[in-house]
Each structure stands twice: as C-alpha cells, then as structure tokens.
Coordinates of C-alpha atoms in Angstrom, one line a residue:
X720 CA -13.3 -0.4 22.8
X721 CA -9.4 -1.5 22.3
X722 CA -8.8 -2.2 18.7
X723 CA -5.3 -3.6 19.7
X724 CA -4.9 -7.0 18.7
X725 CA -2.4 -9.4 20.5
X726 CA 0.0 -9.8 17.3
X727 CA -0.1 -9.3 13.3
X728 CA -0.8 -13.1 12.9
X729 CA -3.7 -12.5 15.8
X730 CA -5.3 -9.7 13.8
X731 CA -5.2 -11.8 10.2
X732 CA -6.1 -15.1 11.6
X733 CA -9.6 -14.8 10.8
X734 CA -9.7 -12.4 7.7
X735 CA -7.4 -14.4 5.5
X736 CA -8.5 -16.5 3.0
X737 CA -7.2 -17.2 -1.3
X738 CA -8.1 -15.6 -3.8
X739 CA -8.6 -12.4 -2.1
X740 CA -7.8 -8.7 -3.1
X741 CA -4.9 -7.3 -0.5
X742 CA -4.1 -3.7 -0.6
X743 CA -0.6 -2.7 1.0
X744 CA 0.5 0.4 1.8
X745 CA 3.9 2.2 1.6
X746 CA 6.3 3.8 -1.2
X747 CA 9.2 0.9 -2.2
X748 CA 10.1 0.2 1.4
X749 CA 9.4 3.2 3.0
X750 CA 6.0 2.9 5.2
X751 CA 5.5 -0.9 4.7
X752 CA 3.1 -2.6 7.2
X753 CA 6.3 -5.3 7.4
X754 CA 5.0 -7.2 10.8
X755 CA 1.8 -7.8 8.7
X756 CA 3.2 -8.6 5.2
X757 CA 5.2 -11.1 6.9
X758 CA 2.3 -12.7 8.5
X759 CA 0.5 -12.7 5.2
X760 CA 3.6 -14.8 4.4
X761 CA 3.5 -17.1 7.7
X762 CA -0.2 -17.8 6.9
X763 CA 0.6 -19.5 3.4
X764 CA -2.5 -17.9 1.8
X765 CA -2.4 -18.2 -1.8
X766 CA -4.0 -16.5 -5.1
X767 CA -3.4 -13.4 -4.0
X768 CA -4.6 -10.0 -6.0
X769 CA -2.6 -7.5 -4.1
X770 CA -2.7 -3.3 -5.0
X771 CA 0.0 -1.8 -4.2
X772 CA 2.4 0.9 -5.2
X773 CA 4.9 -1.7 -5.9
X774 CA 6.1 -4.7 -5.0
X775 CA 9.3 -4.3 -2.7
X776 CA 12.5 -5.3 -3.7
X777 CA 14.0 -9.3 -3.7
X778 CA 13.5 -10.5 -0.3
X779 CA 12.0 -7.6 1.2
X780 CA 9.1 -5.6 2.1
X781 CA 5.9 -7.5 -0.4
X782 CA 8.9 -9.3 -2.6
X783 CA 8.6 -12.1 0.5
X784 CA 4.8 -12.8 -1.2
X785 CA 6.1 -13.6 -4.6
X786 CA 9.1 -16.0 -3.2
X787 CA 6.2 -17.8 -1.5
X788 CA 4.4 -18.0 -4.8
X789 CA 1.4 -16.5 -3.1
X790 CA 0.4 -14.0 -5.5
X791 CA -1.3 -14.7 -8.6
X792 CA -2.3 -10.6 -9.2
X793 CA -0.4 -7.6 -9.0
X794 CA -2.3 -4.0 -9.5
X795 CA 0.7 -1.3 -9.2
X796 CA 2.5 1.8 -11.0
X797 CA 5.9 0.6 -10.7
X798 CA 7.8 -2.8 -10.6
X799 CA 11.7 -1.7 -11.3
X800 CA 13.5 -2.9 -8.3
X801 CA 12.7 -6.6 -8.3
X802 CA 14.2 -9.0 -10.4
X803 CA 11.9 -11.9 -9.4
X804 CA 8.7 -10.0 -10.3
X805 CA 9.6 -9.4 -13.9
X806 CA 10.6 -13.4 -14.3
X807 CA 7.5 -14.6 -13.0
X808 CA 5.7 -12.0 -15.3
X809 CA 8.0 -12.4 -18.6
X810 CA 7.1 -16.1 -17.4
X811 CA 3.9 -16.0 -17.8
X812 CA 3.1 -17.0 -14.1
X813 CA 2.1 -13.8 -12.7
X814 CA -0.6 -11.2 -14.0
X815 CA 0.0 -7.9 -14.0
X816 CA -1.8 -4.8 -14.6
X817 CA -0.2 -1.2 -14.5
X818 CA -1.7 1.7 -12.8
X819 CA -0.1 5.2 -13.5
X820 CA 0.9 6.2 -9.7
X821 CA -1.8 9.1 -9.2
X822 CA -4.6 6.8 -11.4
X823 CA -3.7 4.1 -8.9
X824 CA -3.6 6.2 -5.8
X825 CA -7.1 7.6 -6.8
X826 CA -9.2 4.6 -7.2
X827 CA -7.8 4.0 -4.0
X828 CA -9.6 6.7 -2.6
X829 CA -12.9 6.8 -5.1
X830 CA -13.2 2.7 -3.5
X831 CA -12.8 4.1 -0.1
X832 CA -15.0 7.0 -0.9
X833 CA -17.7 4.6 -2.2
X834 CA -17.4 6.2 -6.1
X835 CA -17.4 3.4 -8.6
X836 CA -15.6 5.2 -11.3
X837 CA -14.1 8.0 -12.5
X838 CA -13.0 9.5 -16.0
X839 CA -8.9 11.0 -16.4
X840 CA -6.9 12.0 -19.1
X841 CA -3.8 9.8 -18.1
X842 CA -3.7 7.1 -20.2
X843 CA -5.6 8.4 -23.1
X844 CA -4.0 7.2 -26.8
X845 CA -1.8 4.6 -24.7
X846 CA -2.1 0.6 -23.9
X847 CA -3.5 2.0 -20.1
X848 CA -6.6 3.3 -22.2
X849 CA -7.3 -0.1 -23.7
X850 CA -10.5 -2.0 -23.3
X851 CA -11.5 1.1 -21.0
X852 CA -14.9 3.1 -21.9
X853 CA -14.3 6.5 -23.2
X854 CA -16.0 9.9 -23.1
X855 CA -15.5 13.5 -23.7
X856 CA -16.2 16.8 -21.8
X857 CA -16.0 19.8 -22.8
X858 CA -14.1 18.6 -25.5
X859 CA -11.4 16.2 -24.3
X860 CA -11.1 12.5 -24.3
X861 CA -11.3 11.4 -21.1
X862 CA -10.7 7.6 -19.9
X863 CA -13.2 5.6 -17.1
X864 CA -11.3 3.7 -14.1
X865 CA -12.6 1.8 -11.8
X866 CA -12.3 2.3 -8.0
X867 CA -10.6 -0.5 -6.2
X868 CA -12.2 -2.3 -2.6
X869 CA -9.8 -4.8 -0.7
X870 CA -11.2 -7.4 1.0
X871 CA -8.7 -6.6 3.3
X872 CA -6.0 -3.2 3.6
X873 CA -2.7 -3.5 5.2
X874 CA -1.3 0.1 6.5
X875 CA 1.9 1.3 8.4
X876 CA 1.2 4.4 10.9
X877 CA 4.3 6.3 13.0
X878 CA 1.7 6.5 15.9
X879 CA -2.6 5.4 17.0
X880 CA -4.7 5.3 20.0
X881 CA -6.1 2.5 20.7
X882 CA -9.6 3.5 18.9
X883 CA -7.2 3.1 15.8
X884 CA -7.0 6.6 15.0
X885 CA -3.9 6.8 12.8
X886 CA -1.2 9.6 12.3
X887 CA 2.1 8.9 9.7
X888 CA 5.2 10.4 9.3
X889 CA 7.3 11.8 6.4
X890 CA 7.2 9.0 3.8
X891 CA 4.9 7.0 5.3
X892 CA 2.1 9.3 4.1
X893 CA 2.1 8.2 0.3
X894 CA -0.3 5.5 0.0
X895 CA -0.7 4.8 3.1
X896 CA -4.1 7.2 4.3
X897 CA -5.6 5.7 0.9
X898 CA -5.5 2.1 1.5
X899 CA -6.4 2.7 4.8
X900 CA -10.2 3.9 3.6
X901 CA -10.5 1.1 0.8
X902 CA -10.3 -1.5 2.9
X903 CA -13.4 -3.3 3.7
X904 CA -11.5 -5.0 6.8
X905 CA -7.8 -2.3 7.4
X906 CA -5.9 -3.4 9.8
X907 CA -2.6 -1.2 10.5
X908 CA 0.5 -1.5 12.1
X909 CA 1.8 1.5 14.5
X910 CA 5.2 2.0 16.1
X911 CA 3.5 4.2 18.8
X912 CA 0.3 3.5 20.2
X913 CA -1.4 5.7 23.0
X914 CA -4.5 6.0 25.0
X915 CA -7.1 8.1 23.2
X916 CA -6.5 11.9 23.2
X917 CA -2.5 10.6 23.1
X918 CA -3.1 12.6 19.7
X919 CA -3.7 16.0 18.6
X920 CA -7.4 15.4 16.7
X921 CA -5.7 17.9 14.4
X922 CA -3.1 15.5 13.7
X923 CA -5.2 12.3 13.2
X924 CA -5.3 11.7 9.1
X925 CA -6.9 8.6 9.3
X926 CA -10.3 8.4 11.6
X927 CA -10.4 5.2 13.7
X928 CA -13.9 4.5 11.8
X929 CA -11.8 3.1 9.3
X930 CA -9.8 0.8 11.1
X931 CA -10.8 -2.4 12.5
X932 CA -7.9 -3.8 14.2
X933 CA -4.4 -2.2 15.2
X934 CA -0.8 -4.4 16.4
X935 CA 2.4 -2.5 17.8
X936 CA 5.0 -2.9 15.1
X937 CA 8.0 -4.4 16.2
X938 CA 11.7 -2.5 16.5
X939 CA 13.3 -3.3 13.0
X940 CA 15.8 -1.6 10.6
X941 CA 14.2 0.5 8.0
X942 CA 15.3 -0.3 4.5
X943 CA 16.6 1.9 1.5
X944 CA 15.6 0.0 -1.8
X945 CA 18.7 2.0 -3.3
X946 CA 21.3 4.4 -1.4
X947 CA 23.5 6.2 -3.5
X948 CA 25.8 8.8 -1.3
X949 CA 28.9 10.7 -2.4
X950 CA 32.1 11.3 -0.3
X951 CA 32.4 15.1 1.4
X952 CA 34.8 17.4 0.6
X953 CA 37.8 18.1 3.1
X954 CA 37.2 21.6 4.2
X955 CA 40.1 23.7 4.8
X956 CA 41.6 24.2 8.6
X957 CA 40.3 27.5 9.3

C-alpha cells in the first residue's frame, strides 16, 4: 500500500499534538525535512521537545520553531549558528540539554533499536556526566545514557518508493537513517519518489518498515549555514 501522503501538512494533521518529543533530521541545513519543519510551523503546535543535531540557523531550517515560540526543549550537540537560540536560553525561556554529536547520534539508534541504555566514556569527569549513573569495566569509568523515542521523527531522503523505502545522498546521510528508526510515527520527505523496485534493494538504507508516511519535497534552494570561498588565481596564457 502507497505510503504517499497528499502534502506535509496532510501527513502531520493527525500526529501532532503539544508537548511532544520531535526528532529532526539533517546536519545544520544540509538534509533538513524543510516541507515538514515548516508544517510543524503552520500547525502552531507548542511545548515542543525536539532532538536534533542542531537547531538551524535564524530563520531557517528548525530556527522557524523557535521564532514561533513553539519549543520549550532542545536535545542537541551543537547550537553556534543561531543567535536567537542562545537568547531564549541565556533567557531562561528555553531548556537545553547538550548531547556530544556521536552520544546524541547513538541513543538515536539504541531508541530505534529498542536498547534503553548504554554506558560511554564521553563525558566522563565533565558537566555531560552529571546526575548520570556510573560504572566501570574492565577498569574504566564508563557513563549510562539513555536511548531517545520520538513520538514522532521528521527525515529528508534524496529518493523512496512508495512503500517508503528510503535512500540519501551525500550529506543527507548524517542523522538522517537514525531518526528515521526512533520514531514511533517517521514520516519523511523525498525529492524522488518511484514505484517499488525504482531502487536498488542494495541501495535502500532505510527499510520502509520504518516509515509510516512519505510527501514529495518541494523544488527549493538548498542553504549553506556559512560559505566561505576564496578568489582563483589567474593562470598564465599558455
């Protein structure tokens, strides 16, 4: 059966509700599910916990979420490029709580896998480690983290089939094939979407078992966060 839903608000109409835990896809701007981030926006949902790598930039990508005031949570590694995310935080209005990036990425996968925790060394002796129950094997400290399931995951693919079978492309395959499995409802945007066997099984990285509903992502410019270029030299006439 056709996972294909009619648009992104379509596919969230239903699922959407406050006080939920979104997880988002993507890497700064690359790889965003942006048609479904900005429906998250249209819907005016509010309270939001939302797991992400980060939290776009001013204006863009999941920064359209904290304009709105809809987010109340933020679970990520790294928060640099947006100026309103650290007033609302220094302000007291938003709650943050910092993830180192492969920590983050794998209670991602551990919630997806259905593992409730795991120990790492990252963290140990710093503020990460704090509250966190502590063990040692074989003679190192090790730190416990919880896995992390989404009431609902939002994920950008390059292409699907319509039994939501999901391939990515270049940058787009960060966090992207984690979210997808630690959703409890994923529901992912694709700028290509063929009939089934449109794609190489050996080229499918996330099974369509994990997605419940799929929209075509709309034709729109892809942005840099930060593009820092240098002229060319002249080269000689030959």
């Amino acid at each position: 059966m056709s996972k294909v839903q009619a648009s992104a608000s379509t596919a969230l109409h239903d699922v959407l509700r406050d006080g939920m835990v979104l997880a988002v896809g993507g890497f700064g701007l690359s790889g965003i599910p942006a048609d479904l981030i900005d429906a998250v926006r249209a819907s005016g949902v509010k309270d939001l916990t939302v797991v992400s790598n980060n939290m776009g930039v001013d204006g863009k990508g999941l920064g359209v979420l904290l304009e709105a005031g809809q987010v109340r949570k933020v679970i990520a590694s790294y928060v640099g490029e947006n100026k309103l995310f650290a007033e609302q935080f220094l302000a007291g209005v938003l709650e943050v709580e910092f993830s180192p990036q492969g920590t983050l990425a794998e209670r991602l996968r551990a919630g997806g896998a259905g593992i409730p925790a795991f120990y790492t060394k990252t963290g140990v002796g710093t503020l990460i480690a704090e509250g966190k129950p502590l063990a040692d094997f074989d003679g190192e400290t090790y730190l416990q983290e919880r896995g992390i399931v989404a009431d609902v995951a939002l994920v950008k693919a390059w292409r699907a089939d319509t039994l939501g079978n999901l391939e990515y492309r270049f940058t787009a395959r960060n966090f992207n094939p984690v979210v997808a499995t630690a959703g409890i409802m994923t529901i992912a945007e694709a700028e290509v979407i063929v009939e089934p066997g449109g794609i190489d099984p050996n080229h499918v990285i996330t099974p369509g078992v994990y997605v419940q509903r799929l929209i075509q992502a709309s034709a729109r410019v892809k942005d840099i966060e930060q593009r820092t270029v240098r002229s060319r030299p002249v080269l000689a006439s030959l």
